[in-house]
Amino acid sequence: MIKCTKCNEVSGIARAGQVRGKQRYHCKHCNYYFTFQSPPPGKKSSPAHHATILDIAHKLKISKSTVSRALRNSADINQETRDAVLKMAQELNYVPNYFASSLVRRKSYSIGIVVPELITNFFSQFIIIAQKAASLAGYEVVICHSNESFSNEVDVLKRLFAYQVDGVLLSLSSETKSLDHLQVYSDAGVPVVLFNRVKNKPGFPTVLADDYHGAFIGTEHLVKNGYRNIGHIGGPGNLQISKNRFRGYRDALTKHGLEYNPNWTIYHDLSQADACKCAKTLLDKSSRPDAVFAVNDPAAIYLIIEAKKRGLHVGPDLGIVGFSNDSRSEVIEPSLTTLQQPIEQMAETCIHLLLNKIKDDRFAIPPTTVLKTTLIERCSSKKEGARGKEFKSLIV
Amino acid sequence: MIKCTKCNEVSGIARAGQVRGKQRYHCKHCNYYFTFQSPPPGKKSSPAHHATILDIAHKLKISKSTVSRALRNSADINQETRDAVLKMAQELNYVPNYFASSLVRRKSYSIGIVVPELITNFFSQFIIIAQKAASLAGYEVVICHSNESFSNEVDVLKRLFAYQVDGVLLSLSSETKSLDHLQVYSDAGVPVVLFNRVKNKPGFPTVLADDYHGAFIGTEHLVKNGYRNIGHIGGPGNLQISKNRFRGYRDALTKHGLEYNPNWTIYHDLSQADACKCAKTLLDKSSRPDAVFAVNDPAAIYLIIEAKKRGLHVGPDLGIVGFSNDSRSEVIEPSLTTLQQPIEQMAETCIHLLLNKIKDDRFAIPPTTVLKTTLIERCSSKKEGARGKEFKSLIV
DNA sequence: AACGATTTCGGGACCGTTCCCGATAGAGAG
DNA sequence: CTCTCTATCGGGAACGGTCCCGAAATCGTT
């Protein structure tokens, strides 16, 4: 039997809709509405009242405007008042409510970073540095990863948008073919900077390593070391980065009068499984290249492994150059010659450009920023005299 | 000359303090206060008015309460009304304001994850899985890293607290010696779950791999493979994880009647530089062990490298077992025998326990959850017949 | 002393939701 | 037709800040 929580009457109680699953009742003795939950839910988890600026104001008998001013260290405030407020805030363990502040200021003071994966160390390192730079400027960072899937990318971007991030740093998934899903961001005036895995489109500035030049000098390095039949493991065709690296590879061949053999170029989708498959495909060919420039280190690493399985001597029999200096590249045997991207510089540039744009909409981000890549020579690209020397060359 | 923006009078304008850097003036003709910014700041970055719940309400000539109900899919709402609202929301590109919602509901629907580093793949993998699990439950994840520094750890925890996270997943830095800095969290009733790098303290439940057992079977594996003089590279003494792994190592020796030689145990601080140094120190000893159980893979990897540099054959001359299955461990030569932690299970358990506690404060998280580790046998621990066979054993 | 300039403070309207409390119109019962 | 229920809606007070506007107090100058 249900009793009115106000007048304690049992009769005359009517059901009156429901809210959040709970039934509501109406007592017509005292004309009172109430909901009823069978077990009074125990010691209700008391929300541990955080101190607010009003608490400080009351204690100090001043207005909350003044407290706010003192806390934000703004002008128009007496030094003594400010000190008193600061002291009281300390005493009460005051923590500013980020949501209230963001709500009224219409800024979240956070930026989103979306990366396609987190398992190679390029992106983890990027994130570490970007986060440090952002937090120095007072910005929070929300990290998301698309897992190389376009639909995931769309999802996380939607979530970030609802999160009201002030800007986004984005590196595209291998499946992404257009930037249409970024429309909401440009409509809302939220700046987006693409990095590393980019796609050119007006309104979306990019920051990237000089993939063309890196591929060029990587391939040229193989030529100089005496390889003549140089193949290529490329990335997904829809990514700028794949195209640029391919162009660099091909132009290096051309420059040195070597013929480009399309039969020696195969493409992989940046997944690990496919990297293994590509290595096999390439080595299965009846006429195989004597060197390979790979679009990234994982592809090169699995090529080394596969070649060793088949008894080939990587270096003398098969020269290999990778791209991006994976953590495994210096410990694998032979160690992998690769191209080092300027991760730190890239991350800092991204944050710098993005924050400038956020702070002043009139700031114009340059459409593309290209950063230098450098060749790290190791053993996988040594045709002569490499055998037995591998140990010494490890960088430790 | 300054004109009143109201009555256009030039005389009788007095300065009247300043706000946010801008000078304020007072016109005594019309008794009006105003601020004056010299260059009207160009096309003011129009904040691109997001559609709100009120916009929807007005368009549909219903109240915002109803719109809110429709959007939250709650009861007390007519199906047609709900459809109309949903349609209009779509049309207006409505995105709910996360801050307003969190402000009034006093929940952020986000959790913080603090890890000591992001360069080994244990933590990156953990994060990937945890994030997926959390977002399935409608929770956002904020990722922070302490970079193995205690003061950084304190900082990021403070930031997360101000961010009003509903819960925290924390893996301690190598410098952390107590959990006192988590006091604010327990005071505020925000649950914290420690994982992997933990410290026992009432009120702070832990989730971790069975380090003791892993170390035990790892060491026992060396014994079974014929090694008799087994040394140890340990972790920082303040970490539970180091102690447990050390105990497992030592108990395995004892079980098999082998003597524990304190001279063969050295400690490193989990930094890369120190890993190199430890390898050198250990191999420099006049009487060196014939096998080493290392507290983690990086230490083992640098030991392999250093041993190879000195012409030792890892395996036959020096058996090595690591811990945590780093991505490098299967490509290094010889490949590294190591212990696989149940990353996925650990991440999911953490999220599961934390969210349960968040959703219902009465839920009691078990003080410790221990998950199984499994041995991955590779080549670095093969005393006999290992030479020349390395290639075959690579898992690809 | 009179007046203007400046510093410092208080009041209160917002920001966009959620949710509690009532109200109302039909449906169904008697 | 009257009465009771129920489904559905509206009004409005929070949530915890920020910031605009005006006022009061203080200071300096003639």
PDB file of C-alpha atoms in Angstrom, chain A residues 99-266:
ATOM      1  CA  PHE A  99      32.073  22.580 -17.121  1.00  0.00           C
ATOM      2  CA  ALA A 100      30.478  25.708 -15.754  1.00  0.00           C
ATOM      3  CA  SER A 101      33.365  27.736 -17.001  1.00  0.00           C
ATOM      4  CA  SER A 102      33.385  26.168 -20.424  1.00  0.00           C
ATOM      5  CA  LEU A 103      29.663  26.537 -20.701  1.00  0.00           C
ATOM      6  CA  VAL A 104      29.623  30.257 -20.264  1.00  0.00           C
ATOM      7  CA  ARG A 105      32.854  30.950 -22.088  1.00  0.00           C
ATOM      8  CA  ARG A 106      31.821  28.760 -24.975  1.00  0.00           C
ATOM      9  CA  LYS A 107      35.268  27.261 -25.151  1.00  0.00           C
ATOM     10  CA  SER A 108      36.406  23.894 -23.917  1.00  0.00           C
ATOM     11  CA  TYR A 109      40.112  24.619 -23.763  1.00  0.00           C
ATOM     12  CA  SER A 110      40.696  21.184 -25.108  1.00  0.00           C
ATOM     13  CA  ILE A 111      41.759  19.857 -28.460  1.00  0.00           C
ATOM     14  CA  GLY A 112      41.258  16.490 -30.031  1.00  0.00           C
ATOM     15  CA  ILE A 113      43.974  14.377 -31.583  1.00  0.00           C
ATOM     16  CA  VAL A 114      42.890  11.592 -33.890  1.00  0.00           C
ATOM     17  CA  VAL A 115      45.436   9.044 -35.033  1.00  0.00           C
ATOM     18  CA  PRO A 116      44.924   5.920 -37.126  1.00  0.00           C
ATOM     19  CA  GLU A 117      46.772   3.642 -34.731  1.00  0.00           C
ATOM     20  CA  LEU A 118      48.811   3.627 -31.568  1.00  0.00           C
ATOM     21  CA  ILE A 119      50.990   0.575 -32.003  1.00  0.00           C
ATOM     22  CA  THR A 120      53.858   2.021 -33.986  1.00  0.00           C
ATOM     23  CA  ASN A 121      55.765   4.532 -32.013  1.00  0.00           C
ATOM     24  CA  PHE A 122      55.453   7.390 -34.457  1.00  0.00           C
ATOM     25  CA  PHE A 123      51.987   8.285 -33.264  1.00  0.00           C
ATOM     26  CA  SER A 124      52.588   7.573 -29.591  1.00  0.00           C
ATOM     27  CA  GLN A 125      55.610   9.818 -29.653  1.00  0.00           C
ATOM     28  CA  PHE A 126      53.695  12.448 -31.517  1.00  0.00           C
ATOM     29  CA  ILE A 127      51.001  12.375 -28.884  1.00  0.00           C
ATOM     30  CA  ILE A 128      53.408  12.607 -26.000  1.00  0.00           C
ATOM     31  CA  ILE A 129      55.029  15.708 -27.394  1.00  0.00           C
ATOM     32  CA  ALA A 130      51.816  17.320 -28.580  1.00  0.00           C
ATOM     33  CA  GLN A 131      50.230  16.799 -25.211  1.00  0.00           C
ATOM     34  CA  LYS A 132      53.100  18.394 -23.411  1.00  0.00           C
ATOM     35  CA  ALA A 133      53.039  21.414 -25.717  1.00  0.00           C
ATOM     36  CA  ALA A 134      49.280  21.772 -25.387  1.00  0.00           C
ATOM     37  CA  SER A 135      49.195  21.526 -21.641  1.00  0.00           C
ATOM     38  CA  LEU A 136      51.893  24.170 -21.388  1.00  0.00           C
ATOM     39  CA  ALA A 137      49.441  26.452 -23.143  1.00  0.00           C
ATOM     40  CA  GLY A 138      46.649  25.437 -20.783  1.00  0.00           C
ATOM     41  CA  TYR A 139      44.876  23.092 -23.143  1.00  0.00           C
ATOM     42  CA  GLU A 140      43.638  19.620 -22.437  1.00  0.00           C
ATOM     43  CA  VAL A 141      44.088  16.909 -25.038  1.00  0.00           C
ATOM     44  CA  VAL A 142      41.601  14.209 -25.905  1.00  0.00           C
ATOM     45  CA  ILE A 143      43.178  11.335 -27.769  1.00  0.00           C
ATOM     46  CA  CYS A 144      41.227   9.136 -30.141  1.00  0.00           C
ATOM     47  CA  HIS A 145      42.233   6.529 -32.641  1.00  0.00           C
ATOM     48  CA  SER A 146      40.384   5.341 -35.699  1.00  0.00           C
ATOM     49  CA  ASN A 147      42.107   1.982 -35.855  1.00  0.00           C
ATOM     50  CA  GLU A 148      42.598   2.531 -39.598  1.00  0.00           C
ATOM     51  CA  SER A 149      38.857   2.425 -40.120  1.00  0.00           C
ATOM     52  CA  PHE A 150      36.928   5.199 -41.824  1.00  0.00           C
ATOM     53  CA  SER A 151      33.722   4.622 -39.918  1.00  0.00           C
ATOM     54  CA  ASN A 152      35.618   4.746 -36.644  1.00  0.00           C
ATOM     55  CA  GLU A 153      37.161   7.981 -37.783  1.00  0.00           C
ATOM     56  CA  VAL A 154      33.742   9.450 -38.451  1.00  0.00           C
ATOM     57  CA  ASP A 155      32.571   8.286 -35.057  1.00  0.00           C
ATOM     58  CA  VAL A 156      35.378   9.713 -33.015  1.00  0.00           C
ATOM     59  CA  LEU A 157      35.175  13.002 -34.880  1.00  0.00           C
ATOM     60  CA  LYS A 158      31.512  13.196 -34.029  1.00  0.00           C
ATOM     61  CA  ARG A 159      32.268  12.491 -30.401  1.00  0.00           C
ATOM     62  CA  LEU A 160      34.978  15.119 -30.349  1.00  0.00           C
ATOM     63  CA  PHE A 161      32.595  17.600 -31.866  1.00  0.00           C
ATOM     64  CA  ALA A 162      30.003  16.953 -29.220  1.00  0.00           C
ATOM     65  CA  TYR A 163      32.801  17.356 -26.727  1.00  0.00           C
ATOM     66  CA  GLN A 164      33.160  20.875 -28.131  1.00  0.00           C
ATOM     67  CA  VAL A 165      36.871  20.655 -28.713  1.00  0.00           C
ATOM     68  CA  ASP A 166      38.345  23.964 -29.777  1.00  0.00           C
ATOM     69  CA  GLY A 167      40.397  22.347 -32.515  1.00  0.00           C
ATOM     70  CA  VAL A 168      41.445  19.019 -33.948  1.00  0.00           C
ATOM     71  CA  LEU A 169      44.681  17.408 -35.057  1.00  0.00           C
ATOM     72  CA  LEU A 170      43.923  14.607 -37.454  1.00  0.00           C
ATOM     73  CA  SER A 171      45.888  11.917 -39.220  1.00  0.00           C
ATOM     74  CA  LEU A 172      43.681  10.034 -41.664  1.00  0.00           C
ATOM     75  CA  SER A 173      42.894   6.357 -41.560  1.00  0.00           C
ATOM     76  CA  SER A 174      44.066   4.232 -44.458  1.00  0.00           C
ATOM     77  CA  GLU A 175      40.454   3.917 -45.612  1.00  0.00           C
ATOM     78  CA  THR A 176      39.622   7.600 -45.703  1.00  0.00           C
ATOM     79  CA  LYS A 177      38.970   8.832 -49.213  1.00  0.00           C
ATOM     80  CA  SER A 178      37.500  12.299 -48.711  1.00  0.00           C
ATOM     81  CA  LEU A 179      37.284  15.023 -46.135  1.00  0.00           C
ATOM     82  CA  ASP A 180      33.531  15.488 -46.323  1.00  0.00           C
ATOM     83  CA  HIS A 181      33.089  14.283 -42.772  1.00  0.00           C
ATOM     84  CA  LEU A 182      34.991  17.347 -41.613  1.00  0.00           C
ATOM     85  CA  GLN A 183      32.310  19.655 -42.955  1.00  0.00           C
ATOM     86  CA  VAL A 184      30.700  20.172 -39.550  1.00  0.00           C
ATOM     87  CA  TYR A 185      33.987  21.415 -38.227  1.00  0.00           C
ATOM     88  CA  SER A 186      34.515  24.021 -40.900  1.00  0.00           C
ATOM     89  CA  ASP A 187      30.861  25.025 -40.641  1.00  0.00           C
ATOM     90  CA  ALA A 188      31.261  25.596 -36.936  1.00  0.00           C
ATOM     91  CA  GLY A 189      34.563  27.387 -37.367  1.00  0.00           C
ATOM     92  CA  VAL A 190      36.511  24.770 -35.435  1.00  0.00           C
ATOM     93  CA  PRO A 191      39.988  24.589 -36.946  1.00  0.00           C
ATOM     94  CA  VAL A 192      41.336  21.245 -38.088  1.00  0.00           C
ATOM     95  CA  VAL A 193      44.975  20.576 -38.906  1.00  0.00           C
ATOM     96  CA  LEU A 194      45.866  17.436 -40.798  1.00  0.00           C
ATOM     97  CA  PHE A 195      49.229  15.866 -40.178  1.00  0.00           C
ATOM     98  CA  ASN A 196      51.267  13.049 -41.605  1.00  0.00           C
ATOM     99  CA  ARG A 197      48.398  11.211 -43.268  1.00  0.00           C
ATOM    100  CA  VAL A 198      46.845  14.103 -45.096  1.00  0.00           C
ATOM    101  CA  LYS A 199      44.694  14.984 -48.034  1.00  0.00           C
ATOM    102  CA  ASN A 200      44.713  18.336 -49.728  1.00  0.00           C
ATOM    103  CA  LYS A 201      41.574  20.395 -49.577  1.00  0.00           C
ATOM    104  CA  PRO A 202      41.136  24.125 -49.190  1.00  0.00           C
ATOM    105  CA  GLY A 203      40.453  25.046 -45.593  1.00  0.00           C
ATOM    106  CA  PHE A 204      42.343  22.104 -44.178  1.00  0.00           C
ATOM    107  CA  PRO A 205      45.980  22.981 -43.610  1.00  0.00           C
ATOM    108  CA  THR A 206      48.485  20.164 -43.426  1.00  0.00           C
ATOM    109  CA  VAL A 207      51.724  19.481 -41.609  1.00  0.00           C
ATOM    110  CA  LEU A 208      53.840  16.655 -42.865  1.00  0.00           C
ATOM    111  CA  ALA A 209      57.296  15.267 -43.354  1.00  0.00           C
ATOM    112  CA  ASP A 210      58.934  15.641 -46.712  1.00  0.00           C
ATOM    113  CA  ASP A 211      57.862  12.247 -47.915  1.00  0.00           C
ATOM    114  CA  TYR A 212      58.868  12.872 -51.471  1.00  0.00           C
ATOM    115  CA  HIS A 213      62.373  13.913 -50.577  1.00  0.00           C
ATOM    116  CA  GLY A 214      62.734  11.170 -47.993  1.00  0.00           C
ATOM    117  CA  ALA A 215      61.719   8.527 -50.492  1.00  0.00           C
ATOM    118  CA  PHE A 216      64.016  10.090 -53.009  1.00  0.00           C
ATOM    119  CA  ILE A 217      67.122  10.016 -50.840  1.00  0.00           C
ATOM    120  CA  GLY A 218      66.207   6.588 -49.485  1.00  0.00           C
ATOM    121  CA  THR A 219      66.021   5.160 -52.983  1.00  0.00           C
ATOM    122  CA  GLU A 220      69.064   7.082 -54.096  1.00  0.00           C
ATOM    123  CA  HIS A 221      70.910   5.612 -51.139  1.00  0.00           C
ATOM    124  CA  LEU A 222      70.169   2.147 -52.487  1.00  0.00           C
ATOM    125  CA  VAL A 223      71.386   3.161 -55.942  1.00  0.00           C
ATOM    126  CA  LYS A 224      74.597   4.552 -54.532  1.00  0.00           C
ATOM    127  CA  ASN A 225      75.159   1.351 -52.632  1.00  0.00           C
ATOM    128  CA  GLY A 226      75.168  -0.571 -55.871  1.00  0.00           C
ATOM    129  CA  TYR A 227      71.635  -1.894 -56.204  1.00  0.00           C
ATOM    130  CA  ARG A 228      70.149  -1.651 -59.656  1.00  0.00           C
ATOM    131  CA  ASN A 229      66.822  -3.447 -59.624  1.00  0.00           C
ATOM    132  CA  ILE A 230      64.913  -1.606 -56.991  1.00  0.00           C
ATOM    133  CA  GLY A 231      61.332  -2.483 -56.161  1.00  0.00           C
ATOM    134  CA  HIS A 232      58.794  -0.746 -53.977  1.00  0.00           C
ATOM    135  CA  ILE A 233      56.187  -1.668 -51.413  1.00  0.00           C
ATOM    136  CA  GLY A 234      53.670   1.152 -51.539  1.00  0.00           C
ATOM    137  CA  GLY A 235      50.857   2.282 -49.287  1.00  0.00           C
ATOM    138  CA  PRO A 236      47.155   2.740 -50.021  1.00  0.00           C
ATOM    139  CA  GLY A 237      46.676   4.730 -53.184  1.00  0.00           C
ATOM    140  CA  ASN A 238      44.180   7.132 -51.664  1.00  0.00           C
ATOM    141  CA  LEU A 239      46.736   8.543 -49.253  1.00  0.00           C
ATOM    142  CA  GLN A 240      48.834  11.496 -50.263  1.00  0.00           C
ATOM    143  CA  ILE A 241      51.681  10.027 -48.293  1.00  0.00           C
ATOM    144  CA  SER A 242      51.760   6.896 -50.455  1.00  0.00           C
ATOM    145  CA  LYS A 243      51.747   8.911 -53.639  1.00  0.00           C
ATOM    146  CA  ASN A 244      54.531  11.191 -52.514  1.00  0.00           C
ATOM    147  CA  ARG A 245      56.744   8.367 -51.408  1.00  0.00           C
ATOM    148  CA  PHE A 246      56.117   6.544 -54.629  1.00  0.00           C
ATOM    149  CA  ARG A 247      56.968   9.632 -56.647  1.00  0.00           C
ATOM    150  CA  GLY A 248      60.185  10.105 -54.709  1.00  0.00           C
ATOM    151  CA  TYR A 249      61.118   6.488 -55.328  1.00  0.00           C
ATOM    152  CA  ARG A 250      60.383   6.685 -59.001  1.00  0.00           C
ATOM    153  CA  ASP A 251      62.073  10.008 -59.590  1.00  0.00           C
ATOM    154  CA  ALA A 252      65.226   8.732 -57.912  1.00  0.00           C
ATOM    155  CA  LEU A 253      65.269   5.820 -60.314  1.00  0.00           C
ATOM    156  CA  THR A 254      64.786   8.148 -63.253  1.00  0.00           C
ATOM    157  CA  LYS A 255      67.499  10.491 -62.112  1.00  0.00           C
ATOM    158  CA  HIS A 256      69.985   7.671 -62.071  1.00  0.00           C
ATOM    159  CA  GLY A 257      68.902   6.233 -65.365  1.00  0.00           C
ATOM    160  CA  LEU A 258      67.294   3.160 -63.871  1.00  0.00           C
ATOM    161  CA  GLU A 259      64.180   1.697 -65.330  1.00  0.00           C
ATOM    162  CA  TYR A 260      60.980   1.626 -63.328  1.00  0.00           C
ATOM    163  CA  ASN A 261      59.534  -1.874 -63.351  1.00  0.00           C
ATOM    164  CA  PRO A 262      55.834  -1.760 -62.409  1.00  0.00           C
ATOM    165  CA  ASN A 263      56.014  -5.466 -61.742  1.00  0.00           C
ATOM    166  CA  TRP A 264      58.178  -4.716 -58.732  1.00  0.00           C
ATOM    167  CA  THR A 265      55.798  -2.315 -57.101  1.00  0.00           C
ATOM    168  CA  ILE A 266      53.120  -3.780 -54.868  1.00  0.00           C
TER     169      ILE A 266
END
